[in-house]
Amino acid sequence: MLTPPSDTHPEKGIVTQLRGYLAQLDLPEDGRLPPERELSAALGVSRTELRKALDVLEAEGQLWRHVGKGTFMGSRPLDTFADIAALARRSNPAEVMRARIVMEPEIARAAAFTATPADIAEMRMCLARSRQAETWRQYETWDTRLHRTIAEASQNTLLLGLFDTLNAVRRAVTWGRLRTDPVKPHADHHSFAEHEAIVEAIEHRDIAAAAAAMRTHLQTVERKLLDRQ
Amino acid sequence: MLTPPSDTHPEKGIVTQLRGYLAQLDLPEDGRLPPERELSAALGVSRTELRKALDVLEAEGQLWRHVGKGTFMGSRPLDTFADIAALARRSNPAEVMRARIVMEPEIARAAAFTATPADIAEMRMCLARSRQAETWRQYETWDTRLHRTIAEASQNTLLLGLFDTLNAVRRAVTWGRLRTDPVKPHADHHSFAEHEAIVEAIEHRDIAAAAAAMRTHLQTVERKLLDRQ
DNA sequence: ATATAAACCAAATGGAAATTGGTATCCAAC
DNA sequence: GTTGGATACCAATTTCCATTTGGTTTATAT
């Protein structure tokens, strides 16, 4: 499968010639260098020989290559997938709640700064729809969407991404213990008033109240969660 | 910008006609329904009138629309991206700092609760090493490790995972504008005292002070960051 | 006034064509 | 018989362009 590097003996000259050429070359921002076919022509060597030299530099970690993409100086960018499944495996509902209590009040605080009228309109719609929900399933859909709308309103794509990750883990952890009650949430379910308070605070640009209301809400949710176990 | 729904008075007949048509329609897996131009023809109404009816259904949350994509039944799906590269592409240094200021003070607060003596010992080592650093490169290594040790001390694998994600994005975003100064940090660099204050607060289990010290520190970093641009 | 039709726009999609690193084959040279 | 070069081919990826789609504007008619 893999050919041991020591198997071939590329002329050392080609490697050093390549090194010099690359050093003298001014690379684009991403460190991409010309395709092999051009490079071999520019250096006056065959593609086979050039590739042997490139093999050496790659083994040294000086560059990395990928089919269809090209050859790049530097080290290969990290495999960049926050493995949600792995996170969920290590975590548990209590941790998820603690993480929510850490993140979401501060997100709400930021949202109170930056929310647009459209954001607030969508929050209000989520409130209304969650009140009209006929099943817990529907209720949770609109509850989730309300919280995400608040995260969107923070106008920070990174915070939103972190929130989504947290949410994905939450779904994965909570999966299997979903509420399947046929009954629907009572009209005086604690979340209704608490959600209302959060949106109210955001609408009034009261950043401290927004954070506090979100914290209160999540702490209530946490208490209910622990009670049930 | 937004047209108030009450502004127009679409024939209620069209809305109910549309409701019926959609109910009778068997939708594809993704809930996508025919483009407006087809729908209006099928229903024998003008596109303008159809759109008014669609506006109603959208306001009710029964469907969502997006230019270029189409119109879909149900509620708008959340596009969850745990892809760090994608996150980094959409984000920027300012956002990263805001996200840090949101997350890390609260993480420090949690850490002040749960840090073990071993955690604190490691934090102190990071402090010492960062003071001894001979280059900015070294300094940043120990700075990063200090912040991560604090996240570890929160004893919450999910928070730690989110912190790591944030950090990966930070590295990706900051890439290319790394400090290459040959000089090393001054002995009175602001971070030294600020780091000290954070660890001190954690050690004394002063959760409020820990959060405050971390927030102060990151706000200083943010200020310096913006100054340089 | 209101509704309709038509045209236009920008976002998004889809697919063909071109590009690129990797691999196999054939052939000449020594 | 081994080595190296030229060529062709492969699959992953990108690039480019036409098309589609929801959103908006304009002109026309009733």
PDB file of N, CA and C in Angstrom, chain B residues 44-136:
ATOM      1  N   GLY B  44     -55.077  28.785  -9.601  1.00  0.00           N
ATOM      2  CA  GLY B  44     -55.830  29.729 -10.403  1.00  0.00           C
ATOM      3  C   GLY B  44     -55.911  31.123  -9.807  1.00  0.00           C
ATOM      4  N   VAL B  45     -54.894  31.484  -9.000  1.00  0.00           N
ATOM      5  CA  VAL B  45     -54.851  32.839  -8.450  1.00  0.00           C
ATOM      6  C   VAL B  45     -53.537  33.486  -8.867  1.00  0.00           C
ATOM      7  N   SER B  46     -53.488  34.786  -8.737  1.00  0.00           N
ATOM      8  CA  SER B  46     -52.256  35.473  -9.126  1.00  0.00           C
ATOM      9  C   SER B  46     -51.175  35.208  -8.083  1.00  0.00           C
ATOM     10  N   ARG B  47     -49.950  35.390  -8.491  1.00  0.00           N
ATOM     11  CA  ARG B  47     -48.848  35.140  -7.568  1.00  0.00           C
ATOM     12  C   ARG B  47     -48.926  36.101  -6.390  1.00  0.00           C
ATOM     13  N   THR B  48     -49.296  37.312  -6.663  1.00  0.00           N
ATOM     14  CA  THR B  48     -49.408  38.299  -5.589  1.00  0.00           C
ATOM     15  C   THR B  48     -50.358  37.807  -4.499  1.00  0.00           C
ATOM     16  N   GLU B  49     -51.548  37.363  -4.930  1.00  0.00           N
ATOM     17  CA  GLU B  49     -52.534  36.898  -3.961  1.00  0.00           C
ATOM     18  C   GLU B  49     -52.027  35.664  -3.236  1.00  0.00           C
ATOM     19  N   LEU B  50     -51.424  34.753  -3.996  1.00  0.00           N
ATOM     20  CA  LEU B  50     -50.882  33.550  -3.363  1.00  0.00           C
ATOM     21  C   LEU B  50     -49.888  33.932  -2.287  1.00  0.00           C
ATOM     22  N   ARG B  51     -49.024  34.871  -2.594  1.00  0.00           N
ATOM     23  CA  ARG B  51     -47.988  35.257  -1.635  1.00  0.00           C
ATOM     24  C   ARG B  51     -48.610  35.845  -0.367  1.00  0.00           C
ATOM     25  N   LYS B  52     -49.689  36.569  -0.522  1.00  0.00           N
ATOM     26  CA  LYS B  52     -50.346  37.090   0.680  1.00  0.00           C
ATOM     27  C   LYS B  52     -50.812  35.932   1.564  1.00  0.00           C
ATOM     28  N   ALA B  53     -51.393  34.928   0.916  1.00  0.00           N
ATOM     29  CA  ALA B  53     -51.857  33.764   1.678  1.00  0.00           C
ATOM     30  C   ALA B  53     -50.664  33.062   2.327  1.00  0.00           C
ATOM     31  N   LEU B  54     -49.582  32.922   1.569  1.00  0.00           N
ATOM     32  CA  LEU B  54     -48.383  32.274   2.131  1.00  0.00           C
ATOM     33  C   LEU B  54     -47.852  33.083   3.311  1.00  0.00           C
ATOM     34  N   ASP B  55     -47.948  34.410   3.200  1.00  0.00           N
ATOM     35  CA  ASP B  55     -47.508  35.256   4.317  1.00  0.00           C
ATOM     36  C   ASP B  55     -48.255  34.875   5.589  1.00  0.00           C
ATOM     37  N   VAL B  56     -49.549  34.668   5.452  1.00  0.00           N
ATOM     38  CA  VAL B  56     -50.361  34.313   6.619  1.00  0.00           C
ATOM     39  C   VAL B  56     -49.856  33.011   7.221  1.00  0.00           C
ATOM     40  N   LEU B  57     -49.706  32.000   6.367  1.00  0.00           N
ATOM     41  CA  LEU B  57     -49.275  30.694   6.881  1.00  0.00           C
ATOM     42  C   LEU B  57     -47.880  30.781   7.497  1.00  0.00           C
ATOM     43  N   GLU B  58     -47.034  31.608   6.905  1.00  0.00           N
ATOM     44  CA  GLU B  58     -45.687  31.731   7.459  1.00  0.00           C
ATOM     45  C   GLU B  58     -45.743  32.398   8.834  1.00  0.00           C
ATOM     46  N   ALA B  59     -46.575  33.443   8.948  1.00  0.00           N
ATOM     47  CA  ALA B  59     -46.719  34.127  10.240  1.00  0.00           C
ATOM     48  C   ALA B  59     -47.246  33.165  11.292  1.00  0.00           C
ATOM     49  N   GLU B  60     -48.065  32.229  10.854  1.00  0.00           N
ATOM     50  CA  GLU B  60     -48.580  31.225  11.786  1.00  0.00           C
ATOM     51  C   GLU B  60     -47.515  30.196  12.129  1.00  0.00           C
ATOM     52  N   GLY B  61     -46.418  30.228  11.403  1.00  0.00           N
ATOM     53  CA  GLY B  61     -45.345  29.264  11.685  1.00  0.00           C
ATOM     54  C   GLY B  61     -45.583  27.917  11.036  1.00  0.00           C
ATOM     55  N   GLN B  62     -46.533  27.861  10.098  1.00  0.00           N
ATOM     56  CA  GLN B  62     -46.838  26.573   9.462  1.00  0.00           C
ATOM     57  C   GLN B  62     -45.838  26.243   8.373  1.00  0.00           C
ATOM     58  N   LEU B  63     -45.166  27.237   7.871  1.00  0.00           N
ATOM     59  CA  LEU B  63     -44.174  26.977   6.828  1.00  0.00           C
ATOM     60  C   LEU B  63     -43.086  28.035   6.895  1.00  0.00           C
ATOM     61  N   TRP B  64     -42.017  27.795   6.216  1.00  0.00           N
ATOM     62  CA  TRP B  64     -40.942  28.781   6.152  1.00  0.00           C
ATOM     63  C   TRP B  64     -40.427  28.851   4.718  1.00  0.00           C
ATOM     64  N   ARG B  65     -39.868  29.994   4.367  1.00  0.00           N
ATOM     65  CA  ARG B  65     -39.413  30.201   2.992  1.00  0.00           C
ATOM     66  C   ARG B  65     -37.996  30.751   2.986  1.00  0.00           C
ATOM     67  N   HIS B  66     -37.332  30.516   1.905  1.00  0.00           N
ATOM     68  CA  HIS B  66     -35.994  31.108   1.747  1.00  0.00           C
ATOM     69  C   HIS B  66     -35.697  31.270   0.267  1.00  0.00           C
ATOM     70  N   VAL B  67     -35.201  32.454  -0.080  1.00  0.00           N
ATOM     71  CA  VAL B  67     -34.897  32.734  -1.494  1.00  0.00           C
ATOM     72  C   VAL B  67     -33.939  31.695  -2.041  1.00  0.00           C
ATOM     73  N   GLY B  68     -34.219  31.220  -3.208  1.00  0.00           N
ATOM     74  CA  GLY B  68     -33.318  30.270  -3.858  1.00  0.00           C
ATOM     75  C   GLY B  68     -33.537  28.842  -3.413  1.00  0.00           C
ATOM     76  N   LYS B  69     -34.070  28.683  -2.200  1.00  0.00           N
ATOM     77  CA  LYS B  69     -34.308  27.324  -1.709  1.00  0.00           C
ATOM     78  C   LYS B  69     -35.727  26.880  -2.037  1.00  0.00           C
ATOM     79  N   GLY B  70     -36.669  27.624  -1.553  1.00  0.00           N
ATOM     80  CA  GLY B  70     -38.048  27.254  -1.798  1.00  0.00           C
ATOM     81  C   GLY B  70     -38.907  27.497  -0.571  1.00  0.00           C
ATOM     82  N   THR B  71     -40.102  26.919  -0.578  1.00  0.00           N
ATOM     83  CA  THR B  71     -41.034  27.045   0.539  1.00  0.00           C
ATOM     84  C   THR B  71     -41.235  25.658   1.144  1.00  0.00           C
ATOM     85  N   PHE B  72     -41.186  25.577   2.471  1.00  0.00           N
ATOM     86  CA  PHE B  72     -41.224  24.282   3.137  1.00  0.00           C
ATOM     87  C   PHE B  72     -42.252  24.289   4.253  1.00  0.00           C
ATOM     88  N   MET B  73     -42.947  23.166   4.403  1.00  0.00           N
ATOM     89  CA  MET B  73     -43.870  23.005   5.525  1.00  0.00           C
ATOM     90  C   MET B  73     -43.063  22.788   6.806  1.00  0.00           C
ATOM     91  N   GLY B  74     -43.685  23.092   7.941  1.00  0.00           N
ATOM     92  CA  GLY B  74     -43.023  22.878   9.226  1.00  0.00           C
ATOM     93  C   GLY B  74     -42.209  24.094   9.621  1.00  0.00           C
ATOM     94  N   SER B  75     -41.428  23.901  10.664  1.00  0.00           N
ATOM     95  CA  SER B  75     -40.643  25.023  11.160  1.00  0.00           C
ATOM     96  C   SER B  75     -39.218  24.943  10.635  1.00  0.00           C
ATOM     97  N   ARG B  76     -38.645  26.073  10.470  1.00  0.00           N
ATOM     98  CA  ARG B  76     -37.310  26.229   9.888  1.00  0.00           C
ATOM     99  C   ARG B  76     -36.297  25.346  10.626  1.00  0.00           C
ATOM    100  N   PRO B  77     -35.567  24.523   9.881  1.00  0.00           N
ATOM    101  CA  PRO B  77     -34.601  23.634  10.523  1.00  0.00           C
ATOM    102  C   PRO B  77     -33.410  24.437  11.031  1.00  0.00           C
ATOM    103  N   LEU B  78     -32.841  23.961  12.125  1.00  0.00           N
ATOM    104  CA  LEU B  78     -31.621  24.626  12.609  1.00  0.00           C
ATOM    105  C   LEU B  78     -30.446  24.015  11.875  1.00  0.00           C
ATOM    106  N   ASP B  79     -29.638  24.867  11.287  1.00  0.00           N
ATOM    107  CA  ASP B  79     -28.440  24.335  10.630  1.00  0.00           C
ATOM    108  C   ASP B  79     -27.330  24.303  11.663  1.00  0.00           C
ATOM    109  N   THR B  80     -27.112  23.113  12.188  1.00  0.00           N
ATOM    110  CA  THR B  80     -26.129  22.967  13.241  1.00  0.00           C
ATOM    111  C   THR B  80     -24.757  22.764  12.640  1.00  0.00           C
ATOM    112  N   PHE B  81     -23.839  23.624  12.984  1.00  0.00           N
ATOM    113  CA  PHE B  81     -22.508  23.427  12.452  1.00  0.00           C
ATOM    114  C   PHE B  81     -21.497  23.290  13.576  1.00  0.00           C
ATOM    115  N   ALA B  82     -21.055  22.075  13.777  1.00  0.00           N
ATOM    116  CA  ALA B  82     -19.979  21.825  14.711  1.00  0.00           C
ATOM    117  C   ALA B  82     -18.665  21.811  13.940  1.00  0.00           C
ATOM    118  N   ASP B  83     -18.746  22.237  12.693  1.00  0.00           N
ATOM    119  CA  ASP B  83     -17.551  22.235  11.863  1.00  0.00           C
ATOM    120  C   ASP B  83     -16.727  23.472  12.191  1.00  0.00           C
ATOM    121  N   ILE B  84     -15.585  23.220  12.814  1.00  0.00           N
ATOM    122  CA  ILE B  84     -14.784  24.331  13.310  1.00  0.00           C
ATOM    123  C   ILE B  84     -14.278  25.203  12.171  1.00  0.00           C
ATOM    124  N   ALA B  85     -13.881  24.569  11.083  1.00  0.00           N
ATOM    125  CA  ALA B  85     -13.393  25.355   9.950  1.00  0.00           C
ATOM    126  C   ALA B  85     -14.486  26.288   9.446  1.00  0.00           C
ATOM    127  N   ALA B  86     -15.698  25.760   9.340  1.00  0.00           N
ATOM    128  CA  ALA B  86     -16.805  26.586   8.865  1.00  0.00           C
ATOM    129  C   ALA B  86     -17.091  27.723   9.837  1.00  0.00           C
ATOM    130  N   LEU B  87     -17.052  27.395  11.118  1.00  0.00           N
ATOM    131  CA  LEU B  87     -17.260  28.425  12.130  1.00  0.00           C
ATOM    132  C   LEU B  87     -16.228  29.526  11.981  1.00  0.00           C
ATOM    133  N   ALA B  88     -14.980  29.116  11.824  1.00  0.00           N
ATOM    134  CA  ALA B  88     -13.904  30.095  11.741  1.00  0.00           C
ATOM    135  C   ALA B  88     -14.075  30.970  10.507  1.00  0.00           C
ATOM    136  N   ARG B  89     -14.563  30.376   9.441  1.00  0.00           N
ATOM    137  CA  ARG B  89     -14.732  31.138   8.215  1.00  0.00           C
ATOM    138  C   ARG B  89     -15.765  32.241   8.411  1.00  0.00           C
ATOM    139  N   ARG B  90     -16.832  31.906   9.151  1.00  0.00           N
ATOM    140  CA  ARG B  90     -17.889  32.887   9.325  1.00  0.00           C
ATOM    141  C   ARG B  90     -17.572  33.902  10.412  1.00  0.00           C
ATOM    142  N   SER B  91     -16.617  33.575  11.264  1.00  0.00           N
ATOM    143  CA  SER B  91     -16.402  34.420  12.423  1.00  0.00           C
ATOM    144  C   SER B  91     -15.229  35.379  12.207  1.00  0.00           C
ATOM    145  N   ASN B  92     -14.837  36.055  13.264  1.00  0.00           N
ATOM    146  CA  ASN B  92     -13.749  37.028  13.185  1.00  0.00           C
ATOM    147  C   ASN B  92     -13.239  37.289  14.590  1.00  0.00           C
ATOM    148  N   PRO B  93     -12.078  37.921  14.694  1.00  0.00           N
ATOM    149  CA  PRO B  93     -11.465  38.109  16.012  1.00  0.00           C
ATOM    150  C   PRO B  93     -12.375  38.810  17.013  1.00  0.00           C
ATOM    151  N   ALA B  94     -13.124  39.807  16.558  1.00  0.00           N
ATOM    152  CA  ALA B  94     -13.996  40.524  17.491  1.00  0.00           C
ATOM    153  C   ALA B  94     -15.035  39.583  18.088  1.00  0.00           C
ATOM    154  N   GLU B  95     -15.641  38.759  17.238  1.00  0.00           N
ATOM    155  CA  GLU B  95     -16.621  37.806  17.723  1.00  0.00           C
ATOM    156  C   GLU B  95     -16.004  36.813  18.696  1.00  0.00           C
ATOM    157  N   VAL B  96     -14.801  36.385  18.374  1.00  0.00           N
ATOM    158  CA  VAL B  96     -14.141  35.427  19.261  1.00  0.00           C
ATOM    159  C   VAL B  96     -13.964  36.034  20.646  1.00  0.00           C
ATOM    160  N   MET B  97     -13.548  37.287  20.684  1.00  0.00           N
ATOM    161  CA  MET B  97     -13.366  37.926  21.985  1.00  0.00           C
ATOM    162  C   MET B  97     -14.693  38.037  22.729  1.00  0.00           C
ATOM    163  N   ARG B  98     -15.748  38.432  22.016  1.00  0.00           N
ATOM    164  CA  ARG B  98     -17.048  38.521  22.680  1.00  0.00           C
ATOM    165  C   ARG B  98     -17.460  37.166  23.234  1.00  0.00           C
ATOM    166  N   ALA B  99     -17.226  36.131  22.456  1.00  0.00           N
ATOM    167  CA  ALA B  99     -17.600  34.782  22.906  1.00  0.00           C
ATOM    168  C   ALA B  99     -16.781  34.388  24.138  1.00  0.00           C
ATOM    169  N   ARG B 100     -15.507  34.734  24.135  1.00  0.00           N
ATOM    170  CA  ARG B 100     -14.675  34.418  25.303  1.00  0.00           C
ATOM    171  C   ARG B 100     -15.216  35.153  26.526  1.00  0.00           C
ATOM    172  N   ILE B 101     -15.578  36.415  26.336  1.00  0.00           N
ATOM    173  CA  ILE B 101     -16.060  37.199  27.469  1.00  0.00           C
ATOM    174  C   ILE B 101     -17.389  36.652  27.980  1.00  0.00           C
ATOM    175  N   VAL B 102     -18.142  36.049  27.097  1.00  0.00           N
ATOM    176  CA  VAL B 102     -19.380  35.418  27.549  1.00  0.00           C
ATOM    177  C   VAL B 102     -19.085  34.145  28.340  1.00  0.00           C
ATOM    178  N   MET B 103     -18.204  33.324  27.811  1.00  0.00           N
ATOM    179  CA  MET B 103     -18.041  31.984  28.387  1.00  0.00           C
ATOM    180  C   MET B 103     -17.072  31.919  29.552  1.00  0.00           C
ATOM    181  N   GLU B 104     -15.903  32.508  29.388  1.00  0.00           N
ATOM    182  CA  GLU B 104     -14.840  32.195  30.340  1.00  0.00           C
ATOM    183  C   GLU B 104     -15.074  32.714  31.756  1.00  0.00           C
ATOM    184  N   PRO B 105     -15.659  33.899  31.930  1.00  0.00           N
ATOM    185  CA  PRO B 105     -15.920  34.301  33.320  1.00  0.00           C
ATOM    186  C   PRO B 105     -16.827  33.309  34.041  1.00  0.00           C
ATOM    187  N   GLU B 106     -17.840  32.826  33.337  1.00  0.00           N
ATOM    188  CA  GLU B 106     -18.752  31.872  33.982  1.00  0.00           C
ATOM    189  C   GLU B 106     -18.055  30.539  34.224  1.00  0.00           C
ATOM    190  N   ILE B 107     -17.164  30.173  33.338  1.00  0.00           N
ATOM    191  CA  ILE B 107     -16.389  28.948  33.554  1.00  0.00           C
ATOM    192  C   ILE B 107     -15.498  29.123  34.785  1.00  0.00           C
ATOM    193  N   ALA B 108     -14.903  30.301  34.903  1.00  0.00           N
ATOM    194  CA  ALA B 108     -14.063  30.567  36.071  1.00  0.00           C
ATOM    195  C   ALA B 108     -14.887  30.510  37.351  1.00  0.00           C
ATOM    196  N   ARG B 109     -16.096  31.021  37.265  1.00  0.00           N
ATOM    197  CA  ARG B 109     -16.987  30.973  38.426  1.00  0.00           C
ATOM    198  C   ARG B 109     -17.214  29.516  38.847  1.00  0.00           C
ATOM    199  N   ALA B 110     -17.529  28.685  37.841  1.00  0.00           N
ATOM    200  CA  ALA B 110     -17.747  27.273  38.153  1.00  0.00           C
ATOM    201  C   ALA B 110     -16.475  26.643  38.713  1.00  0.00           C
ATOM    202  N   ALA B 111     -15.342  27.017  38.129  1.00  0.00           N
ATOM    203  CA  ALA B 111     -14.071  26.429  38.569  1.00  0.00           C
ATOM    204  C   ALA B 111     -13.783  26.787  40.017  1.00  0.00           C
ATOM    205  N   ALA B 112     -14.175  27.996  40.427  1.00  0.00           N
ATOM    206  CA  ALA B 112     -13.926  28.399  41.814  1.00  0.00           C
ATOM    207  C   ALA B 112     -14.673  27.485  42.785  1.00  0.00           C
ATOM    208  N   PHE B 113     -15.757  26.912  42.310  1.00  0.00           N
ATOM    209  CA  PHE B 113     -16.495  25.935  43.119  1.00  0.00           C
ATOM    210  C   PHE B 113     -15.738  24.632  43.243  1.00  0.00           C
ATOM    211  N   THR B 114     -15.240  24.168  42.116  1.00  0.00           N
ATOM    212  CA  THR B 114     -14.895  22.751  42.007  1.00  0.00           C
ATOM    213  C   THR B 114     -13.408  22.466  41.874  1.00  0.00           C
ATOM    214  N   ALA B 115     -12.581  23.490  41.757  1.00  0.00           N
ATOM    215  CA  ALA B 115     -11.157  23.240  41.500  1.00  0.00           C
ATOM    216  C   ALA B 115     -10.537  22.419  42.628  1.00  0.00           C
ATOM    217  N   THR B 116      -9.718  21.453  42.251  1.00  0.00           N
ATOM    218  CA  THR B 116      -8.993  20.652  43.236  1.00  0.00           C
ATOM    219  C   THR B 116      -7.643  21.304  43.503  1.00  0.00           C
ATOM    220  N   PRO B 117      -6.987  20.935  44.593  1.00  0.00           N
ATOM    221  CA  PRO B 117      -5.626  21.433  44.852  1.00  0.00           C
ATOM    222  C   PRO B 117      -4.693  21.175  43.677  1.00  0.00           C
ATOM    223  N   ALA B 118      -4.867  20.026  43.038  1.00  0.00           N
ATOM    224  CA  ALA B 118      -4.014  19.715  41.890  1.00  0.00           C
ATOM    225  C   ALA B 118      -4.253  20.717  40.763  1.00  0.00           C
ATOM    226  N   ASP B 119      -5.520  21.039  40.530  1.00  0.00           N
ATOM    227  CA  ASP B 119      -5.828  22.042  39.503  1.00  0.00           C
ATOM    228  C   ASP B 119      -5.111  23.350  39.809  1.00  0.00           C
ATOM    229  N   ILE B 120      -5.238  23.757  41.057  1.00  0.00           N
ATOM    230  CA  ILE B 120      -4.657  25.044  41.431  1.00  0.00           C
ATOM    231  C   ILE B 120      -3.144  25.021  41.319  1.00  0.00           C
ATOM    232  N   ALA B 121      -2.559  23.884  41.665  1.00  0.00           N
ATOM    233  CA  ALA B 121      -1.111  23.762  41.523  1.00  0.00           C
ATOM    234  C   ALA B 121      -0.711  23.941  40.063  1.00  0.00           C
ATOM    235  N   GLU B 122      -1.496  23.336  39.177  1.00  0.00           N
ATOM    236  CA  GLU B 122      -1.153  23.454  37.755  1.00  0.00           C
ATOM    237  C   GLU B 122      -1.322  24.892  37.283  1.00  0.00           C
ATOM    238  N   MET B 123      -2.373  25.545  37.770  1.00  0.00           N
ATOM    239  CA  MET B 123      -2.551  26.954  37.394  1.00  0.00           C
ATOM    240  C   MET B 123      -1.325  27.762  37.829  1.00  0.00           C
ATOM    241  N   ARG B 124      -0.865  27.508  39.020  1.00  0.00           N
ATOM    242  CA  ARG B 124       0.297  28.257  39.520  1.00  0.00           C
ATOM    243  C   ARG B 124       1.530  27.976  38.675  1.00  0.00           C
ATOM    244  N   MET B 125       1.654  26.735  38.221  1.00  0.00           N
ATOM    245  CA  MET B 125       2.789  26.419  37.363  1.00  0.00           C
ATOM    246  C   MET B 125       2.697  27.208  36.055  1.00  0.00           C
ATOM    247  N   CYS B 126       1.495  27.255  35.504  1.00  0.00           N
ATOM    248  CA  CYS B 126       1.325  28.009  34.264  1.00  0.00           C
ATOM    249  C   CYS B 126       1.690  29.480  34.476  1.00  0.00           C
ATOM    250  N   LEU B 127       1.283  30.033  35.600  1.00  0.00           N
ATOM    251  CA  LEU B 127       1.639  31.413  35.919  1.00  0.00           C
ATOM    252  C   LEU B 127       3.156  31.588  35.894  1.00  0.00           C
ATOM    253  N   ALA B 128       3.842  30.684  36.611  1.00  0.00           N
ATOM    254  CA  ALA B 128       5.305  30.801  36.713  1.00  0.00           C
ATOM    255  C   ALA B 128       5.960  30.674  35.343  1.00  0.00           C
ATOM    256  N   ARG B 129       5.520  29.653  34.590  1.00  0.00           N
ATOM    257  CA  ARG B 129       6.133  29.428  33.282  1.00  0.00           C
ATOM    258  C   ARG B 129       5.901  30.600  32.355  1.00  0.00           C
ATOM    259  N   SER B 130       4.724  31.167  32.400  1.00  0.00           N
ATOM    260  CA  SER B 130       4.445  32.268  31.473  1.00  0.00           C
ATOM    261  C   SER B 130       5.323  33.471  31.820  1.00  0.00           C
ATOM    262  N   ARG B 131       5.633  33.628  33.104  1.00  0.00           N
ATOM    263  CA  ARG B 131       6.518  34.732  33.507  1.00  0.00           C
ATOM    264  C   ARG B 131       7.937  34.512  33.016  1.00  0.00           C
ATOM    265  N   GLN B 132       8.321  33.218  32.931  1.00  0.00           N
ATOM    266  CA  GLN B 132       9.694  32.914  32.511  1.00  0.00           C
ATOM    267  C   GLN B 132       9.851  32.868  30.996  1.00  0.00           C
ATOM    268  N   ALA B 133       8.745  33.011  30.284  1.00  0.00           N
ATOM    269  CA  ALA B 133       8.796  32.796  28.835  1.00  0.00           C
ATOM    270  C   ALA B 133       9.830  33.713  28.183  1.00  0.00           C
ATOM    271  N   GLU B 134      10.550  33.134  27.233  1.00  0.00           N
ATOM    272  CA  GLU B 134      11.595  33.880  26.528  1.00  0.00           C
ATOM    273  C   GLU B 134      11.078  34.462  25.225  1.00  0.00           C
ATOM    274  N   THR B 135       9.958  33.978  24.756  1.00  0.00           N
ATOM    275  CA  THR B 135       9.374  34.487  23.507  1.00  0.00           C
ATOM    276  C   THR B 135       7.868  34.612  23.693  1.00  0.00           C
ATOM    277  N   TRP B 136       7.268  35.404  22.808  1.00  0.00           N
ATOM    278  CA  TRP B 136       5.811  35.502  22.826  1.00  0.00           C
ATOM    279  C   TRP B 136       5.184  34.149  22.541  1.00  0.00           C
TER     280      TRP B 136
END
